[in-house]
């Protein structure tokens, strides 16, 4: 799937990969979508995949996608902790991102991770933000 980054005219992609044991390695492969030159809308459903902090760090590299303006990352039940949440807060540096949905229910984000995610408010072009943080320690 990471080879989709070579599709020159791909502008919208939705991938539902729930319950597939994607893990950190799979998340790293998916982060290569940042190199898809025309991709402006991306939705990744990765529920129950043991993505963890390493995978969250990899997915934060999507901030480097040149045309990405709409991003949804659905990461319920993935053992994402404070370190992963801090990495995801770097999405604030995405130059074109104006709509972001982060769904992180049933992880271990904690107070420090939630505070880091609040930094998303400083994103220069972000005008729509949805954060789901239910059942986090």
PDB file of C-alpha atoms in Angstrom:
ATOM      1  CA  UNK A   1       0.000   0.000   0.000  1.00  0.00           C
ATOM      2  CA  UNK A   2       2.874   2.371   0.633  1.00  0.00           C
ATOM      3  CA  UNK A   3       3.587   2.221  -3.112  1.00  0.00           C
ATOM      4  CA  UNK A   4       0.535   4.427  -3.570  1.00  0.00           C
ATOM      5  CA  UNK A   5       2.896   7.332  -2.916  1.00  0.00           C
ATOM      6  CA  UNK A   6       4.044   6.892  -6.529  1.00  0.00           C
ATOM      7  CA  UNK A   7       0.574   7.583  -7.946  1.00  0.00           C
ATOM      8  CA  UNK A   8       1.076  11.022  -9.523  1.00  0.00           C
ATOM      9  CA  UNK A   9      -2.578  12.039  -9.725  1.00  0.00           C
ATOM     10  CA  UNK A  10      -3.920  10.434  -6.528  1.00  0.00           C
ATOM     11  CA  UNK A  11      -5.561  13.218  -4.548  1.00  0.00           C
ATOM     12  CA  UNK A  12      -7.998  11.444  -2.206  1.00  0.00           C
ATOM     13  CA  UNK A  13      -7.358   8.214  -0.314  1.00  0.00           C
ATOM     14  CA  UNK A  14      -9.310   6.401   2.389  1.00  0.00           C
ATOM     15  CA  UNK A  15      -7.864   3.194   3.806  1.00  0.00           C
ATOM     16  CA  UNK A  16      -9.674   1.060   6.370  1.00  0.00           C
ATOM     17  CA  UNK A  17      -7.160  -1.314   7.908  1.00  0.00           C
ATOM     18  CA  UNK A  18      -8.743  -2.106  11.275  1.00  0.00           C
ATOM     19  CA  UNK A  19      -7.637  -5.282  13.086  1.00  0.00           C
ATOM     20  CA  UNK A  20      -4.722  -6.133  10.792  1.00  0.00           C
ATOM     21  CA  UNK A  21      -1.729  -6.020  13.162  1.00  0.00           C
ATOM     22  CA  UNK A  22      -0.249  -3.125  11.169  1.00  0.00           C
ATOM     23  CA  UNK A  23       2.074  -2.220  14.045  1.00  0.00           C
ATOM     24  CA  UNK A  24       4.807   0.377  13.980  1.00  0.00           C
ATOM     25  CA  UNK A  25       6.397  -1.064  10.848  1.00  0.00           C
ATOM     26  CA  UNK A  26       3.164  -0.809   8.889  1.00  0.00           C
ATOM     27  CA  UNK A  27       2.619   2.743  10.137  1.00  0.00           C
ATOM     28  CA  UNK A  28       6.121   3.631   8.925  1.00  0.00           C
ATOM     29  CA  UNK A  29       5.254   2.232   5.497  1.00  0.00           C
ATOM     30  CA  UNK A  30       2.001   4.215   5.433  1.00  0.00           C
ATOM     31  CA  UNK A  31       3.874   7.390   6.353  1.00  0.00           C
ATOM     32  CA  UNK A  32       5.509   7.213   2.906  1.00  0.00           C
ATOM     33  CA  UNK A  33       2.196   8.509   1.578  1.00  0.00           C
ATOM     34  CA  UNK A  34       3.654  11.909   2.495  1.00  0.00           C
ATOM     35  CA  UNK A  35       5.543  11.666  -0.786  1.00  0.00           C
ATOM     36  CA  UNK A  36       2.406  11.401  -2.941  1.00  0.00           C
ATOM     37  CA  UNK A  37       2.647  14.706  -4.816  1.00  0.00           C
ATOM     38  CA  UNK A  38      -1.069  15.420  -5.318  1.00  0.00           C
ATOM     39  CA  UNK A  39      -2.533  13.806  -2.195  1.00  0.00           C
ATOM     40  CA  UNK A  40      -4.683  16.394  -0.445  1.00  0.00           C
ATOM     41  CA  UNK A  41      -7.211  14.273   1.461  1.00  0.00           C
ATOM     42  CA  UNK A  42      -6.227  11.228   3.511  1.00  0.00           C
ATOM     43  CA  UNK A  43      -8.213   9.103   5.951  1.00  0.00           C
ATOM     44  CA  UNK A  44      -6.560   6.165   7.687  1.00  0.00           C
ATOM     45  CA  UNK A  45      -8.581   3.866   9.930  1.00  0.00           C
ATOM     46  CA  UNK A  46      -6.068   1.861  11.925  1.00  0.00           C
ATOM     47  CA  UNK A  47      -8.099   0.695  14.924  1.00  0.00           C
ATOM     48  CA  UNK A  48      -6.734  -2.231  16.945  1.00  0.00           C
ATOM     49  CA  UNK A  49      -3.390  -2.464  15.172  1.00  0.00           C
ATOM     50  CA  UNK A  50      -0.788  -2.078  17.943  1.00  0.00           C
ATOM     51  CA  UNK A  51       0.600   1.022  16.240  1.00  0.00           C
ATOM     52  CA  UNK A  52       2.098   2.276  19.506  1.00  0.00           C
ATOM     53  CA  UNK A  53       4.277   5.330  19.984  1.00  0.00           C
ATOM     54  CA  UNK A  54       6.677   4.280  17.212  1.00  0.00           C
ATOM     55  CA  UNK A  55       3.861   4.111  14.703  1.00  0.00           C
ATOM     56  CA  UNK A  56       2.431   7.431  15.882  1.00  0.00           C
ATOM     57  CA  UNK A  57       5.866   9.015  15.410  1.00  0.00           C
ATOM     58  CA  UNK A  58       5.959   7.617  11.882  1.00  0.00           C
ATOM     59  CA  UNK A  59       2.461   8.879  11.075  1.00  0.00           C
ATOM     60  CA  UNK A  60       3.442  12.345  12.277  1.00  0.00           C
ATOM     61  CA  UNK A  61       5.715  12.495   9.200  1.00  0.00           C
ATOM     62  CA  UNK A  62       2.549  13.056   7.179  1.00  0.00           C
ATOM     63  CA  UNK A  63       3.086  16.700   8.176  1.00  0.00           C
ATOM     64  CA  UNK A  64       5.618  16.803   5.344  1.00  0.00           C
ATOM     65  CA  UNK A  65       3.037  15.981   2.646  1.00  0.00           C
ATOM     66  CA  UNK A  66       3.172  19.027   0.377  1.00  0.00           C
ATOM     67  CA  UNK A  67      -0.505  19.168  -0.658  1.00  0.00           C
ATOM     68  CA  UNK A  68      -2.250  17.538   2.320  1.00  0.00           C
ATOM     69  CA  UNK A  69      -5.051  19.749   3.601  1.00  0.00           C
ATOM     70  CA  UNK A  70      -7.449  17.212   5.142  1.00  0.00           C
ATOM     71  CA  UNK A  71      -6.303  14.372   7.398  1.00  0.00           C
ATOM     72  CA  UNK A  72      -8.161  11.872   9.559  1.00  0.00           C
ATOM     73  CA  UNK A  73      -6.217   9.410  11.673  1.00  0.00           C
ATOM     74  CA  UNK A  74      -8.395   6.914  13.522  1.00  0.00           C
ATOM     75  CA  UNK A  75      -6.142   5.168  16.034  1.00  0.00           C
ATOM     76  CA  UNK A  76      -8.418   3.652  18.676  1.00  0.00           C
ATOM     77  CA  UNK A  77      -6.940   0.859  20.830  1.00  0.00           C
ATOM     78  CA  UNK A  78      -3.344   1.188  19.628  1.00  0.00           C
ATOM     79  CA  UNK A  79      -1.219   1.651  22.754  1.00  0.00           C
ATOM     80  CA  UNK A  80      -0.416   5.236  21.794  1.00  0.00           C
ATOM     81  CA  UNK A  81       1.085   6.931  24.826  1.00  0.00           C
ATOM     82  CA  UNK A  82       2.299  10.401  25.671  1.00  0.00           C
ATOM     83  CA  UNK A  83       5.307  10.115  23.363  1.00  0.00           C
ATOM     84  CA  UNK A  84       3.095   9.205  20.434  1.00  0.00           C
ATOM     85  CA  UNK A  85       0.695  12.039  21.219  1.00  0.00           C
ATOM     86  CA  UNK A  86       3.606  14.497  21.373  1.00  0.00           C
ATOM     87  CA  UNK A  87       4.731  13.277  17.949  1.00  0.00           C
ATOM     88  CA  UNK A  88       1.219  13.657  16.521  1.00  0.00           C
ATOM     89  CA  UNK A  89       1.128  17.223  17.823  1.00  0.00           C
ATOM     90  CA  UNK A  90       3.832  17.972  15.222  1.00  0.00           C
ATOM     91  CA  UNK A  91       1.079  17.795  12.606  1.00  0.00           C
ATOM     92  CA  UNK A  92       0.640  21.472  13.516  1.00  0.00           C
ATOM     93  CA  UNK A  93       3.663  22.099  11.288  1.00  0.00           C
ATOM     94  CA  UNK A  94       1.936  20.785   8.153  1.00  0.00           C
ATOM     95  CA  UNK A  95       1.968  23.770   5.793  1.00  0.00           C
ATOM     96  CA  UNK A  96      -1.402  23.218   4.081  1.00  0.00           C
ATOM     97  CA  UNK A  97      -3.355  21.270   6.706  1.00  0.00           C
ATOM     98  CA  UNK A  98      -6.663  22.971   7.453  1.00  0.00           C
ATOM     99  CA  UNK A  99      -8.805  20.046   8.663  1.00  0.00           C
ATOM    100  CA  UNK A 100      -7.593  17.438  11.147  1.00  0.00           C
ATOM    101  CA  UNK A 101      -9.391  14.652  12.986  1.00  0.00           C
ATOM    102  CA  UNK A 102      -7.416  12.600  15.490  1.00  0.00           C
ATOM    103  CA  UNK A 103      -9.298   9.741  17.082  1.00  0.00           C
ATOM    104  CA  UNK A 104      -7.273   8.332  19.962  1.00  0.00           C
ATOM    105  CA  UNK A 105      -9.842   6.619  22.183  1.00  0.00           C
ATOM    106  CA  UNK A 106      -8.714   3.784  24.462  1.00  0.00           C
ATOM    107  CA  UNK A 107      -4.984   4.551  24.379  1.00  0.00           C
ATOM    108  CA  UNK A 108      -2.554   5.795  27.039  1.00  0.00           C
ATOM    109  CA  UNK A 109      -2.187   9.424  25.946  1.00  0.00           C
ATOM    110  CA  UNK A 110      -2.271  10.750  29.522  1.00  0.00           C
ATOM    111  CA  UNK A 111      -2.139  14.347  30.680  1.00  0.00           C
ATOM    112  CA  UNK A 112       1.207  15.166  29.098  1.00  0.00           C
ATOM    113  CA  UNK A 113       0.087  13.812  25.741  1.00  0.00           C
ATOM    114  CA  UNK A 114      -3.187  15.723  25.915  1.00  0.00           C
ATOM    115  CA  UNK A 115      -1.284  18.920  26.701  1.00  0.00           C
ATOM    116  CA  UNK A 116       0.974  18.296  23.705  1.00  0.00           C
ATOM    117  CA  UNK A 117      -2.048  17.807  21.470  1.00  0.00           C
ATOM    118  CA  UNK A 118      -3.392  21.159  22.645  1.00  0.00           C
ATOM    119  CA  UNK A 119      -0.446  22.714  20.751  1.00  0.00           C
ATOM    120  CA  UNK A 120      -2.336  21.914  17.567  1.00  0.00           C
ATOM    121  CA  UNK A 121      -4.114  25.210  18.221  1.00  0.00           C
ATOM    122  CA  UNK A 122      -0.936  26.939  17.009  1.00  0.00           C
ATOM    123  CA  UNK A 123      -1.122  25.435  13.518  1.00  0.00           C
ATOM    124  CA  UNK A 124      -1.100  28.383  11.100  1.00  0.00           C
ATOM    125  CA  UNK A 125      -3.616  27.060   8.564  1.00  0.00           C
ATOM    126  CA  UNK A 126      -5.702  24.702  10.734  1.00  0.00           C
ATOM    127  CA  UNK A 127      -9.314  25.858  11.001  1.00  0.00           C
ATOM    128  CA  UNK A 128     -11.103  22.590  11.820  1.00  0.00           C
ATOM    129  CA  UNK A 129      -9.880  20.267  14.569  1.00  0.00           C
ATOM    130  CA  UNK A 130     -11.597  17.229  16.072  1.00  0.00           C
ATOM    131  CA  UNK A 131      -9.920  15.317  18.900  1.00  0.00           C
ATOM    132  CA  UNK A 132     -11.346  12.169  20.442  1.00  0.00           C
ATOM    133  CA  UNK A 133      -9.551  11.204  23.646  1.00  0.00           C
ATOM    134  CA  UNK A 134     -12.025   8.991  25.519  1.00  0.00           C
ATOM    135  CA  UNK A 135     -10.684   6.411  27.968  1.00  0.00           C
ATOM    136  CA  UNK A 136      -7.063   7.512  28.085  1.00  0.00           C
ATOM    137  CA  UNK A 137      -4.921   7.216  31.202  1.00  0.00           C
TER     138      UNK A 137
END
